[in-house]
PDB file of C-alpha atoms in Angstrom:
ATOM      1  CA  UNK A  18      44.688 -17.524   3.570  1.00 46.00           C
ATOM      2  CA  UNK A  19      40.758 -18.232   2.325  1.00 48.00           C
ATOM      3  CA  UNK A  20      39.715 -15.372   4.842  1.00 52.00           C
ATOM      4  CA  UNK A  21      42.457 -12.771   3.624  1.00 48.00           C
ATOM      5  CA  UNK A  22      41.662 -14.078  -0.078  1.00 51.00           C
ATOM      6  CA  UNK A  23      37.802 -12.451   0.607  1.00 58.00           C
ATOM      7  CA  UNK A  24      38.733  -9.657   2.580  1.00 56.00           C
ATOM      8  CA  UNK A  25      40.690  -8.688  -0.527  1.00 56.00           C
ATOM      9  CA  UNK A  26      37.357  -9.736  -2.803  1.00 63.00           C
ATOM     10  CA  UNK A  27      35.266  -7.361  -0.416  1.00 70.00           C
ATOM     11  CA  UNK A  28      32.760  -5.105  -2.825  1.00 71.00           C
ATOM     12  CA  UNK A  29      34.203  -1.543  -1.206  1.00 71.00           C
ATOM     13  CA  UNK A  30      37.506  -2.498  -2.143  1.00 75.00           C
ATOM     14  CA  UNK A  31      37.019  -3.867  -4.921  1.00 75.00           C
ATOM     15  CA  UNK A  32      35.348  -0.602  -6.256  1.00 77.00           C
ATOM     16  CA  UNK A  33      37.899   1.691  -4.701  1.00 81.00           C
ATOM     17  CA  UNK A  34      40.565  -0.347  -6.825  1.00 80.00           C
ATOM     18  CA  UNK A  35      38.503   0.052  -9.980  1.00 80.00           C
ATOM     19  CA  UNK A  36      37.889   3.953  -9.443  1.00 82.00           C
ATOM     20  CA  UNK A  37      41.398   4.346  -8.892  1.00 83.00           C
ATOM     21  CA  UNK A  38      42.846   2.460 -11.788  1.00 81.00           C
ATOM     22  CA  UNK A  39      40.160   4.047 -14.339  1.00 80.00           C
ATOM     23  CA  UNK A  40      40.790   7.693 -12.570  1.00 83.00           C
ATOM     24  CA  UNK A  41      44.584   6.902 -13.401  1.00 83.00           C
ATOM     25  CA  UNK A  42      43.923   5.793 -16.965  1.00 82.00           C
ATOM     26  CA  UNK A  43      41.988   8.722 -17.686  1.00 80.00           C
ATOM     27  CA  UNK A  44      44.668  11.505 -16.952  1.00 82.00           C
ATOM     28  CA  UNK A  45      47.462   8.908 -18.975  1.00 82.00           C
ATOM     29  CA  UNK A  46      48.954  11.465 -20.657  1.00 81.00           C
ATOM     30  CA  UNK A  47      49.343  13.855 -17.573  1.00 84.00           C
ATOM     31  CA  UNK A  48      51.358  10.777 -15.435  1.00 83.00           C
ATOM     32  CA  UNK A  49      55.023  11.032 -14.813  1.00 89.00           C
ATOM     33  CA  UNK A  50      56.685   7.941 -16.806  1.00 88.00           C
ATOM     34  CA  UNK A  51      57.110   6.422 -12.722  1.00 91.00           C
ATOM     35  CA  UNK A  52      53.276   6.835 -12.611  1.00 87.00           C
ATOM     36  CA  UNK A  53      52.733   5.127 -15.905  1.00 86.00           C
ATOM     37  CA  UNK A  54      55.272   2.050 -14.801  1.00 89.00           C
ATOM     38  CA  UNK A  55      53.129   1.450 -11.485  1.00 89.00           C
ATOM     39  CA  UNK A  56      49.747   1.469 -13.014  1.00 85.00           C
ATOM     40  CA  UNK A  57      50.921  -0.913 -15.607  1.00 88.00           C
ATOM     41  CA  UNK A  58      52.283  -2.987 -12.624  1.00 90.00           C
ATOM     42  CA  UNK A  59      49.167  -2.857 -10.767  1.00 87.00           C
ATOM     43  CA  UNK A  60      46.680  -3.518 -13.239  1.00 86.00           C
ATOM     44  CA  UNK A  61      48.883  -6.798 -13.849  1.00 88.00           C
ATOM     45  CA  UNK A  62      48.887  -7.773 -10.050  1.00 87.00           C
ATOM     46  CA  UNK A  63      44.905  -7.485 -10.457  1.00 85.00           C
ATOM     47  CA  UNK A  64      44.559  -9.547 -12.999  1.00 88.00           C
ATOM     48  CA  UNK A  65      47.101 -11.825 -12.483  1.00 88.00           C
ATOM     49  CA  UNK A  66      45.693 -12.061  -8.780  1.00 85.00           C
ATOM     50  CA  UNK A  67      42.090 -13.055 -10.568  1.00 86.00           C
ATOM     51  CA  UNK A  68      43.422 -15.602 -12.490  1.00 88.00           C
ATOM     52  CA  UNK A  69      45.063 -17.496  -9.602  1.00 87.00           C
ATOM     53  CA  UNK A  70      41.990 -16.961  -7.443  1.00 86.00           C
ATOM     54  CA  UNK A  71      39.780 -18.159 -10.286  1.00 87.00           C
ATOM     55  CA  UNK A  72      41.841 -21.494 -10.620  1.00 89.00           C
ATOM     56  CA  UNK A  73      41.808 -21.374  -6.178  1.00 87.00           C
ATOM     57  CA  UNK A  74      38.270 -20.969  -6.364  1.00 85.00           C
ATOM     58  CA  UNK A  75      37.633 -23.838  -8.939  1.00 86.00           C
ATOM     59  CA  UNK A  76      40.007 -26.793  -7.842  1.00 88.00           C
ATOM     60  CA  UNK A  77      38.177 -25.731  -4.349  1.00 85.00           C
ATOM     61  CA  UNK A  78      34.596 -26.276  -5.874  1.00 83.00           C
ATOM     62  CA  UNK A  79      35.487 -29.224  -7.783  1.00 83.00           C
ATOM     63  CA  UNK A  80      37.192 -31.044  -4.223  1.00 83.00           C
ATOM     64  CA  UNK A  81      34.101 -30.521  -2.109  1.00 79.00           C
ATOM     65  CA  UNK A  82      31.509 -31.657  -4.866  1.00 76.00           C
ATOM     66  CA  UNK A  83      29.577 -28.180  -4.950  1.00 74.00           C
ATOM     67  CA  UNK A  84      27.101 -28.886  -7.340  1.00 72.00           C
ATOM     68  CA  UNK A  85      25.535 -25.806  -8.420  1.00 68.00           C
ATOM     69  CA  UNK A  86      25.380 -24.878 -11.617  1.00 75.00           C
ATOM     70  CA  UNK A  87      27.483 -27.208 -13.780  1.00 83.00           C
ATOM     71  CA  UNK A  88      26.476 -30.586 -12.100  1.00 83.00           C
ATOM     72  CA  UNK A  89      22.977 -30.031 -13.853  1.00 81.00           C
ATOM     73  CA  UNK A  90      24.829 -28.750 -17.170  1.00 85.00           C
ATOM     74  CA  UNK A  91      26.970 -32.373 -17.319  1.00 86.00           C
ATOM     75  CA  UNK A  92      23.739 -34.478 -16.560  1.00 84.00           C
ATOM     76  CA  UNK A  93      22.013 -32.982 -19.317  1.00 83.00           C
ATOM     77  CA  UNK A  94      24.962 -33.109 -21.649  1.00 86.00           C
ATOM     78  CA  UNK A  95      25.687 -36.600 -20.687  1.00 88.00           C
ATOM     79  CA  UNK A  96      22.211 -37.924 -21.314  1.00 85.00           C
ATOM     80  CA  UNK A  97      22.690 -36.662 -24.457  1.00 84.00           C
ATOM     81  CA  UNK A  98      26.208 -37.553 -25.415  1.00 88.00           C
ATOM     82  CA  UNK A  99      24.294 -41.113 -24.189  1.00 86.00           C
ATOM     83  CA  UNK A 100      21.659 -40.955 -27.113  1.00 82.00           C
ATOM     84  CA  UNK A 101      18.982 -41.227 -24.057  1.00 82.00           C
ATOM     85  CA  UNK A 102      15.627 -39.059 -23.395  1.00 79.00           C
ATOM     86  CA  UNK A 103      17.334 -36.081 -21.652  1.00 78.00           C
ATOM     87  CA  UNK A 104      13.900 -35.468 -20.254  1.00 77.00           C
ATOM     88  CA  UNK A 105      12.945 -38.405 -18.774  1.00 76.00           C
ATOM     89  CA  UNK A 106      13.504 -38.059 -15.191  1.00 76.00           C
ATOM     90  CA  UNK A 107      14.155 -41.692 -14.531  1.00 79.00           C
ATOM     91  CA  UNK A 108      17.265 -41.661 -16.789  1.00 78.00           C
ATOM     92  CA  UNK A 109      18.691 -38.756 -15.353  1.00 77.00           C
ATOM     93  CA  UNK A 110      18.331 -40.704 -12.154  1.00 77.00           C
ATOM     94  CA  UNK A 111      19.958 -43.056 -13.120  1.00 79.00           C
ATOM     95  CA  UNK A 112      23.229 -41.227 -14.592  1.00 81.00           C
ATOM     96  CA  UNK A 113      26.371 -42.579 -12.731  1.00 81.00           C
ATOM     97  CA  UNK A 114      26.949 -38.814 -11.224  1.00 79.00           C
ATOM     98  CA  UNK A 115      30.023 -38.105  -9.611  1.00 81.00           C
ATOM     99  CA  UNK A 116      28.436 -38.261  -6.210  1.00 79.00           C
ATOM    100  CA  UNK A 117      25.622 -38.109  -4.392  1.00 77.00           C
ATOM    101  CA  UNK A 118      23.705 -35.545  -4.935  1.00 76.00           C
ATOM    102  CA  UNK A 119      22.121 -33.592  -2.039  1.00 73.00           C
ATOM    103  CA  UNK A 120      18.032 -33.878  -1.405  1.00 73.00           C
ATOM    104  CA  UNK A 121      17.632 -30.002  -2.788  1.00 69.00           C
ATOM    105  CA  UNK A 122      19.444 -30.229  -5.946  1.00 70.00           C
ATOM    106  CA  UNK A 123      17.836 -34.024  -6.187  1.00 72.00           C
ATOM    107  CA  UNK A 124      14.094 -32.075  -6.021  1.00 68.00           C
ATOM    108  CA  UNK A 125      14.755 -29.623  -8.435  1.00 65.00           C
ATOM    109  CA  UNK A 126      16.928 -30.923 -10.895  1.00 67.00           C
ATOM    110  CA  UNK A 127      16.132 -34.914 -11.078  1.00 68.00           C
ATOM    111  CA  UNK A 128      12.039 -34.452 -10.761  1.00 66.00           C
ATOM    112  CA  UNK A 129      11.463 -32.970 -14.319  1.00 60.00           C
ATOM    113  CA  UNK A 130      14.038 -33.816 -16.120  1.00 60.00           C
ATOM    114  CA  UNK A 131      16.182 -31.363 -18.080  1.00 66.00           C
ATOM    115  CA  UNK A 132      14.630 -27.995 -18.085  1.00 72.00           C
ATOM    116  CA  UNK A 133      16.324 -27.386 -21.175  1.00 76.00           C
ATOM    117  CA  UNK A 134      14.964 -26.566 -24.709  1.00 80.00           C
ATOM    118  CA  UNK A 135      16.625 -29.508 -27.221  1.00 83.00           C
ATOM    119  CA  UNK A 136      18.471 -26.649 -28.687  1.00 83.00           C
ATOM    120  CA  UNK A 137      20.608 -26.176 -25.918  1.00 82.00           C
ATOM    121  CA  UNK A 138      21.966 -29.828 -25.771  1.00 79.00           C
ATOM    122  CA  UNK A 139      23.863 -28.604 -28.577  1.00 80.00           C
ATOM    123  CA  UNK A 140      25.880 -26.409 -25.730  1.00 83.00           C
ATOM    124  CA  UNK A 141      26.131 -29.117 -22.948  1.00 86.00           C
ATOM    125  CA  UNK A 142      26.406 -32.630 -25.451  1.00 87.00           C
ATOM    126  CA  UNK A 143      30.449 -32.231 -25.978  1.00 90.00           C
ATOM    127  CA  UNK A 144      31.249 -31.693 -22.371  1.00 91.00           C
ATOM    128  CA  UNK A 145      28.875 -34.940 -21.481  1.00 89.00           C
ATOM    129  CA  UNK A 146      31.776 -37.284 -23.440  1.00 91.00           C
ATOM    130  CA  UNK A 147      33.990 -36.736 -20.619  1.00 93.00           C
ATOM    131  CA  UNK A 148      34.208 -37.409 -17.074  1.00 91.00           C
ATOM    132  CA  UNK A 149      32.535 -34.879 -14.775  1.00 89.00           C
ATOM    133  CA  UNK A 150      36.155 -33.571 -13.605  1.00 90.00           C
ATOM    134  CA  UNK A 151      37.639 -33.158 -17.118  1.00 93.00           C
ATOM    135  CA  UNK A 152      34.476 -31.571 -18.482  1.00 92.00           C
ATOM    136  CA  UNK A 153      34.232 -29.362 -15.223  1.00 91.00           C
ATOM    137  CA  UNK A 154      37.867 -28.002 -16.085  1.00 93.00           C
ATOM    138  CA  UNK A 155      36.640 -27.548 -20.362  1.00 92.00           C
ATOM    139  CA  UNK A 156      33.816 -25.835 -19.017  1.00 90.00           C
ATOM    140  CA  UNK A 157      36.119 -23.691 -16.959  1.00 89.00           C
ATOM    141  CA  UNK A 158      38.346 -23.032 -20.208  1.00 90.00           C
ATOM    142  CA  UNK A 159      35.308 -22.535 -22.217  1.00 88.00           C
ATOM    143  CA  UNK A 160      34.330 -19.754 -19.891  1.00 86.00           C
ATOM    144  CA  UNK A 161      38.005 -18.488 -19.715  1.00 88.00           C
ATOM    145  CA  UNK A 162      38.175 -17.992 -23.274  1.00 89.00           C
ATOM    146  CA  UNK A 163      34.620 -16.485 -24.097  1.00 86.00           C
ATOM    147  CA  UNK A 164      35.936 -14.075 -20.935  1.00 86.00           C
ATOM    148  CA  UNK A 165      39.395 -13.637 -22.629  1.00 87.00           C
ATOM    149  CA  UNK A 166      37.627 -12.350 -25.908  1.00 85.00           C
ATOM    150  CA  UNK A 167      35.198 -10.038 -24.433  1.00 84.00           C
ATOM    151  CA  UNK A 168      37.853  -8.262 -22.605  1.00 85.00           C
ATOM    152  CA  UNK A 169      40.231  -7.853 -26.261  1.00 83.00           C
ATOM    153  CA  UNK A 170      36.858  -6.609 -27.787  1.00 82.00           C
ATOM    154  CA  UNK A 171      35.866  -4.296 -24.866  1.00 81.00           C
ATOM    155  CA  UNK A 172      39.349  -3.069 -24.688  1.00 79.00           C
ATOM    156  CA  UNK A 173      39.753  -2.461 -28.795  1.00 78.00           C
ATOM    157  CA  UNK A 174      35.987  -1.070 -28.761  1.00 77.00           C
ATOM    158  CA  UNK A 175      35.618   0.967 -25.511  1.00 75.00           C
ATOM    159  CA  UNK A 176      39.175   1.511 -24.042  1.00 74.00           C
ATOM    160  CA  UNK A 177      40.647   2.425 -27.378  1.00 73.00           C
ATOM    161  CA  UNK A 178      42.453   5.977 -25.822  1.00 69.00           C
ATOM    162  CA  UNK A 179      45.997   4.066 -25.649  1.00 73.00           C
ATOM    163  CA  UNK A 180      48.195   1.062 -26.019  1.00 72.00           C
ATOM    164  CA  UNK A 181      47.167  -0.113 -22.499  1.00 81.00           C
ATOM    165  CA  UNK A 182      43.537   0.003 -22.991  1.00 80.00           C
ATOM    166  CA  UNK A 183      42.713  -3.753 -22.807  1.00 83.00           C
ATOM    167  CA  UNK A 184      44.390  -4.029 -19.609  1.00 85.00           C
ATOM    168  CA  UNK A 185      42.053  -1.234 -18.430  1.00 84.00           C
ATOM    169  CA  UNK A 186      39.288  -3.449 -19.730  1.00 84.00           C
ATOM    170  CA  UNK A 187      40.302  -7.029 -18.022  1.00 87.00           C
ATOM    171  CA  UNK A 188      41.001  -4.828 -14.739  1.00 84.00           C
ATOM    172  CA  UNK A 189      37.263  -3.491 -14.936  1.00 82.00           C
ATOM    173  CA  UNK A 190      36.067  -7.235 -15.378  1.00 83.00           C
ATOM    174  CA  UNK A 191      38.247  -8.746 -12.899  1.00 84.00           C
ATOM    175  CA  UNK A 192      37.098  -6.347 -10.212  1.00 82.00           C
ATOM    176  CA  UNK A 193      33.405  -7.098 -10.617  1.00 78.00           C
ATOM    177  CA  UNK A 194      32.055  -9.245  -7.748  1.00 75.00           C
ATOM    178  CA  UNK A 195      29.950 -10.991 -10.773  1.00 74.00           C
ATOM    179  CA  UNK A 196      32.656 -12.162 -12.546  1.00 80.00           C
ATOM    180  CA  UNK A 197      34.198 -13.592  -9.418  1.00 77.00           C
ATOM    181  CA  UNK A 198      29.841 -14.740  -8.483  1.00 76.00           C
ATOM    182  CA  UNK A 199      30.229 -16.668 -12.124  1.00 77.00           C
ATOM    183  CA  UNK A 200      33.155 -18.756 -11.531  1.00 79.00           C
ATOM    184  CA  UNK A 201      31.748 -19.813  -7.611  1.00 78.00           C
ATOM    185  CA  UNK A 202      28.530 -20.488  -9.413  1.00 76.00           C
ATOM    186  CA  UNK A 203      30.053 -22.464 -12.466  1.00 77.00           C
ATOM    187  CA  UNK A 204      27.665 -20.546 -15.101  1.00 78.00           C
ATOM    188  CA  UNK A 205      28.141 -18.967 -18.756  1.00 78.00           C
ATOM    189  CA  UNK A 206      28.596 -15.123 -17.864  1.00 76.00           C
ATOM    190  CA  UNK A 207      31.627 -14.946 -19.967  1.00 79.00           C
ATOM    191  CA  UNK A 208      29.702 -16.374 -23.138  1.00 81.00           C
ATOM    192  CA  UNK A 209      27.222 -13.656 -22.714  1.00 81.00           C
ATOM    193  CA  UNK A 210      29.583 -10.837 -22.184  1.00 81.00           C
ATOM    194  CA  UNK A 211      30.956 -12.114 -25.153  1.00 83.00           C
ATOM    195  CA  UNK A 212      27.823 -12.001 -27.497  1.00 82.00           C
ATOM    196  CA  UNK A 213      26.402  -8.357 -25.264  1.00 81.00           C
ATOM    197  CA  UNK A 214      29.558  -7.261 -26.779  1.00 82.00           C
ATOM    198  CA  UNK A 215      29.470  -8.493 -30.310  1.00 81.00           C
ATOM    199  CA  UNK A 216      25.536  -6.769 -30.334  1.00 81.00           C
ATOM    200  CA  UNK A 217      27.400  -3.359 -28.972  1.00 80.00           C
ATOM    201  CA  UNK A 218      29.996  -3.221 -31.534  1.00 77.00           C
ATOM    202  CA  UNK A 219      27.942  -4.212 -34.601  1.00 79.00           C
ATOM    203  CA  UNK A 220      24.315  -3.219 -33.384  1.00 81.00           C
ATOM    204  CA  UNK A 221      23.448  -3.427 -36.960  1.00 82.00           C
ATOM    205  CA  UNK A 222      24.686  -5.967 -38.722  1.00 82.00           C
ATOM    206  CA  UNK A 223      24.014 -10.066 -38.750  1.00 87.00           C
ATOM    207  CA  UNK A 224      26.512 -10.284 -36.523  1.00 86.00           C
ATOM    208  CA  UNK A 225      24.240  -8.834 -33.489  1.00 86.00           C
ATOM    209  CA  UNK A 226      21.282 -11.089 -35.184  1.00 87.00           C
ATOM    210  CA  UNK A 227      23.207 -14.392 -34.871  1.00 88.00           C
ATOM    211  CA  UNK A 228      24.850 -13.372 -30.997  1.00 87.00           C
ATOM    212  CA  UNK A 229      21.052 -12.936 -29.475  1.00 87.00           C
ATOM    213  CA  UNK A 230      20.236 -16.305 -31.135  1.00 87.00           C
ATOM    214  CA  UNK A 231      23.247 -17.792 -29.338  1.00 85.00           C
ATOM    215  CA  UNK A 232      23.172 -16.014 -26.238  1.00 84.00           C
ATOM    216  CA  UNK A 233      19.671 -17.669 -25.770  1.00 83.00           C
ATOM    217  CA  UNK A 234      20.713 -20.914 -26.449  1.00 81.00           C
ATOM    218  CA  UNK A 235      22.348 -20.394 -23.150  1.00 77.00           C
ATOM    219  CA  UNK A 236      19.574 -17.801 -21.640  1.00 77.00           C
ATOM    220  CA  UNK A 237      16.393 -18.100 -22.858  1.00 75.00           C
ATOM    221  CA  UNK A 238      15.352 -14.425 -20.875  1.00 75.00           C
ATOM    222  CA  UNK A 239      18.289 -13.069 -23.080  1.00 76.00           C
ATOM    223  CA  UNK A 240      15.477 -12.924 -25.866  1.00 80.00           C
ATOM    224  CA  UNK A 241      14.160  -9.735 -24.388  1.00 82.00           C
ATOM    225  CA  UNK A 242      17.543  -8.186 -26.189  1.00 80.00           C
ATOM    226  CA  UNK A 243      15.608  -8.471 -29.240  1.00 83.00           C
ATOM    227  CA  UNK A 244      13.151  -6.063 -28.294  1.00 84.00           C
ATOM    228  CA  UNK A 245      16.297  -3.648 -28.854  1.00 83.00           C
ATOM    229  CA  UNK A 246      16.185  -4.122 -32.899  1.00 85.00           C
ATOM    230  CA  UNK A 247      12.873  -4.675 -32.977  1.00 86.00           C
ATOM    231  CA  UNK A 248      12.385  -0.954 -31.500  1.00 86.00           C
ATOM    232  CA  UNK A 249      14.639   0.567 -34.341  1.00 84.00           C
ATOM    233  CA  UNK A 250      13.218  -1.631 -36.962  1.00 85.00           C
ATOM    234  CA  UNK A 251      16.802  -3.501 -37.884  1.00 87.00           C
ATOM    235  CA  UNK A 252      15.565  -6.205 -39.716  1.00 88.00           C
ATOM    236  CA  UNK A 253      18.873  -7.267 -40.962  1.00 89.00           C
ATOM    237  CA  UNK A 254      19.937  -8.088 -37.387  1.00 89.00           C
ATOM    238  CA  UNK A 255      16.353  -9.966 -36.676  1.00 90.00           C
ATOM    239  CA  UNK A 256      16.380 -11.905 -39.197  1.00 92.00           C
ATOM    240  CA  UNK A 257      20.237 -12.788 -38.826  1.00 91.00           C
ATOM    241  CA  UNK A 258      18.629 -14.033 -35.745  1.00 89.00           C
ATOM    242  CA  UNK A 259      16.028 -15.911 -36.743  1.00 90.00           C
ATOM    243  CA  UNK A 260      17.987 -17.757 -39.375  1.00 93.00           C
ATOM    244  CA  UNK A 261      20.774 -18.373 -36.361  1.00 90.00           C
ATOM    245  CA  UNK A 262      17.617 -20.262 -34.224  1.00 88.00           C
ATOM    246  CA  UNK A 263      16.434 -21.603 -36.967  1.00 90.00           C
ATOM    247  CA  UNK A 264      19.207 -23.326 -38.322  1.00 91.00           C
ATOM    248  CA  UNK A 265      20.059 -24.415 -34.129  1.00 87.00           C
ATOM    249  CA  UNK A 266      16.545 -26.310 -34.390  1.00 88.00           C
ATOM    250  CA  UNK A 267      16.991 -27.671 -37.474  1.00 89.00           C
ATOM    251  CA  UNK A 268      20.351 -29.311 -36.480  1.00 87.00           C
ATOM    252  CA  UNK A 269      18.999 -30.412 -32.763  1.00 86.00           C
ATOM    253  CA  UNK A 270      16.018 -31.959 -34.113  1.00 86.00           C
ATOM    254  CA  UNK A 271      18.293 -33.831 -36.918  1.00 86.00           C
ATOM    255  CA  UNK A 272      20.255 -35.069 -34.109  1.00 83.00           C
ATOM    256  CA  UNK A 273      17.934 -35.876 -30.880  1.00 81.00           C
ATOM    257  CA  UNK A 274      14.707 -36.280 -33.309  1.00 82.00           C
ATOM    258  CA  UNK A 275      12.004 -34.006 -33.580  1.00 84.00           C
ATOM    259  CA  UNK A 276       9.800 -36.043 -31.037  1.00 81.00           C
ATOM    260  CA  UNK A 277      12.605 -33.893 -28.674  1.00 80.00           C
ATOM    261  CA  UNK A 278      10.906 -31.078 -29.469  1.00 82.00           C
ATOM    262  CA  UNK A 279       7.294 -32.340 -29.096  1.00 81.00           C
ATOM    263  CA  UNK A 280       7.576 -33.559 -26.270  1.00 76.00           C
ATOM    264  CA  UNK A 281       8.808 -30.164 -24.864  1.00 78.00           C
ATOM    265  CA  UNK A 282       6.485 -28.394 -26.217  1.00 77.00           C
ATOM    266  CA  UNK A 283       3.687 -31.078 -24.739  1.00 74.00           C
ATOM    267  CA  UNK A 284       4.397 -31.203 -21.525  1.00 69.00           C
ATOM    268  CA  UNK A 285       7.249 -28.765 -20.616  1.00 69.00           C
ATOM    269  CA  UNK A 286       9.505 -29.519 -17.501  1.00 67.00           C
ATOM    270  CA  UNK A 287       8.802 -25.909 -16.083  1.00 63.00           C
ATOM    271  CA  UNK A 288       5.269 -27.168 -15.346  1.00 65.00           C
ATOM    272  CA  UNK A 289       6.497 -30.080 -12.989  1.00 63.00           C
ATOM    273  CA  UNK A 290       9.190 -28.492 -11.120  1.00 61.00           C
ATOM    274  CA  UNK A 291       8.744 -27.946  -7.097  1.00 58.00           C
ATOM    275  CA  UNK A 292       7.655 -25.586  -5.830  1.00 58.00           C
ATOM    276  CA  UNK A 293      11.508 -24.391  -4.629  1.00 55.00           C
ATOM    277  CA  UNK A 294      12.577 -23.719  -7.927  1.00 55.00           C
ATOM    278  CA  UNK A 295      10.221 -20.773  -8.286  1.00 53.00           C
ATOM    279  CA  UNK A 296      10.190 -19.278  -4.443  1.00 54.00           C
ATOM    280  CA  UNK A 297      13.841 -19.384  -3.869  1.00 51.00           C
ATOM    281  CA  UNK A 298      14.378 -15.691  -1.613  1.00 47.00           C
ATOM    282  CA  UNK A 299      17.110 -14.715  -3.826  1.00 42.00           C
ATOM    283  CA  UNK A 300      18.462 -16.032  -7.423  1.00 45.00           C
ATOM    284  CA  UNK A 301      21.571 -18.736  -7.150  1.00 42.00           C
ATOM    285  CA  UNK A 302      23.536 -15.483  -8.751  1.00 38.00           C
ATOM    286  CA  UNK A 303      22.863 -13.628  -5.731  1.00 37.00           C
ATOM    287  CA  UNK A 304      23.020 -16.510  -3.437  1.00 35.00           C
ATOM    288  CA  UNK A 305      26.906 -17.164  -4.000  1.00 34.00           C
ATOM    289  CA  UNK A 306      27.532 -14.102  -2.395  1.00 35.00           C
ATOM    290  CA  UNK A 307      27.232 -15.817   0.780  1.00 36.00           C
ATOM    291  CA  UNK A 308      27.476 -19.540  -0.052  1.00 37.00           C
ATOM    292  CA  UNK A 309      30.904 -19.678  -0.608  1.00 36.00           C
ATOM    293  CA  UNK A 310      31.930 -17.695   1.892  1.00 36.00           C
ATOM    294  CA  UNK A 311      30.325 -20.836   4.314  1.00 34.00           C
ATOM    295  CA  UNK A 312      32.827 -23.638   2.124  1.00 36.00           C
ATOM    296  CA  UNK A 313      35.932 -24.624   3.816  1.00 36.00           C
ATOM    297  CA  UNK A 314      37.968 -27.290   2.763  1.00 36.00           C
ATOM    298  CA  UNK A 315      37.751 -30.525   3.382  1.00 36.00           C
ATOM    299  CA  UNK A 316      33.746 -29.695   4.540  1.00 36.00           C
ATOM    300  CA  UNK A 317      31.404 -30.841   1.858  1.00 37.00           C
ATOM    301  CA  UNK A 318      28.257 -28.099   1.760  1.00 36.00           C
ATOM    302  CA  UNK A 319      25.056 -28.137  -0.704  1.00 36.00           C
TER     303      UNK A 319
END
C-alpha cells in the first residue's frame, strides 16, 4: 500500500491530473451536465485522497520519531513555555525530548542553541505546553487550517469563474509535490501561502504590511517580499509592516526580557553552528523528496 500510495504521488502524474482538471474547468460552460458531475467527483477524490494521505503520512512520522523539522520547533517552544534561556545550549540539552535524538540533528540543533530570533518564540511557546505528540498533532491542525484558508482565498480571488472554483483551487494545492514535501517535512508552508496570499489580494493596503511582518516571524528570508512595496513606493503597506514587527518585539522582549534580544544580537547562534548546517548538498525541502520514500514502518531513520 506505501509503494502504490507514491506511485500515485509521482510528479508526472501528479501534473497530468492538475492539467486535466484545470483544462476541464476552463471549458465549464461547454461540458455536458455528465461531464460537470465527474469533474466535481474527481476533484473530491483528489482532495479527499490528500487529506487521508496527509493524516497517513503524519501518524507515520510521528511512530518512527522522524525528527525533522518540528522536533527543533517543540524544543524551542518548550524552553520557552519553561521560562529558561532558549539559547543556551546546555538547557536545550537537557529538555526531556521525546527520544533520542540522532548524532546529526544533535550537531546542528543542540550546539547553538535556538537559531531563532526571540520574536519567533511567540510562534513555537503555545505548542511547548504540551507533550511533543499532542503539540505535533496542533501543529499539524495549525498547518491544516492556515492551508484550509489559503485555498477559500485563492479560490474566491483567483478561481472566481464559477461556483466550483475553490475546489479548483484545493485540487491545484493538493497536487503540488510541495504541499505533500511540507507535511513529510513538518514545516509552516501553509502559514505562508496564507500571508503570499493576503499580500496578492490587498497588495496595497496594511493588510499586506502586517502579513510580511508575520510571514517572517516564521521566515526570516521572507523579508526580501518587502523589496516588492518598497519598489512601488507603498508606504502604507511598509509601515503596516514595521508597526506589525515592531509591536512582535515589543511583546517578546516584555515576555522573555530584553537581555533575549541582546544576547542575540551579541553573539548570534548562526555564528556557532557546524559546519553541516551550511554545506548540506540540497535544502531539507528538497531532501524529503527522497527521505521518505527510504521510511518504512516499524524502521526508525534520521
Amino acid at each position: 500500500m506505501w509503494e502504490l500510495a507514491r506511485w500515485v504521488e509521482q510528479p508526472w502524474l501528479a501534473a497530468a491530473c492538475a492539467f486535466a482538471l484545470l483544462a476541464a474547468w476552463h471549458r465549464w460552460e461547454a461540458l455536458p451536465a455528465v461531464a460537470r458531475r465527474a469533474w466535481v467527483a474527481s476533484a473530491a477524490v483528489v482532495v479527499a485522497s490528500f487529506g487521508v494521505r496527509s493524516v497517513a503520512i503524519a501518524r507515520h512520522r510521528l511512530a518512527i520519531g522522524a525528527e525533522w523539522d518540528f522536533l527543533g520547533f517543540w524544543a524551542h517552544g518548550r524552553a520557552a513555555w519553561l521560562g529558561v534561556d532558549f539559547y543556551d545550549p546546555a538547557v536545550l540539552r537537557a529538555l526531556d525530548l521525546p527520544w533520542e535524538p540522532s548524532r546529526f540533528w544533535a550537531a546542528e540543533l543542540l550546539v547553538a542553541g535556538s537559531v531563532y530570533p526571540p520574536f519567533t518564540s511567540f510562534l513555537f511557546a503555545p505548542f511547548g505546553a504540551f507533550d511533543y505528540a499532542t503539540a505535533y498533532w496542533l501543529w499539524c491542525g495549525a498547518n491544516a487550517l492556515a492551508l484550509a484558508g489559503a485555498v477559500v482565498w485563492a479560490g474566491r480571488r483567483f478561481f472566481a469563474e464559477h461556483p466550483h472554483g475553490w475546489l479548483a483551487a484545493a485540487c491545484t494545492v493538493a497536487l503540488l509535490r510541495a504541499t505533500l514535501y511540507t507535511v513529510h517535512m513538518q514545516q509552516s508552508t501553509g502559514l505562508v501561502l496564507l500571508c503570499l496570499l493576503a499580500m496578492i489580494a490587498r497588495p496595497a493596503g496594511a493588510v499586506a504590511g502586517a502579513a510580511i511582518a508575520l510571514v517572517v516571524v516564521v521566515k526570516p528570508l521572507a523579508a526580501a517580499f518587502a523589496l516588492v512595496p518598497l519598489a512601488h513606493l507603498r508606504l502604507r503597506v511598509l509601515v503596516a509592516a514595521g508597526l506589525t514587527g515592531l509591536a512582535l518585539v515589543a511583546a517578546s522582549a516584555a515576555v522573555w526580557g530584553p537581555q533575549r534580544y541582546a544576547d542575540y544580537a551579541a553573539s548570534p547562534p548562526s555564528a556557532t553552528l557546524p559546519p553541516l548546517a551550511f554545506d548540506q548538498p540540497v535544502s531539507q525541502s528538497l531532501a524529503a523528496a527522497h527521505h521518505p520514500a527510504r521510511l518504512r514502518p516499524g524502521r526508525r531513520r534520521h
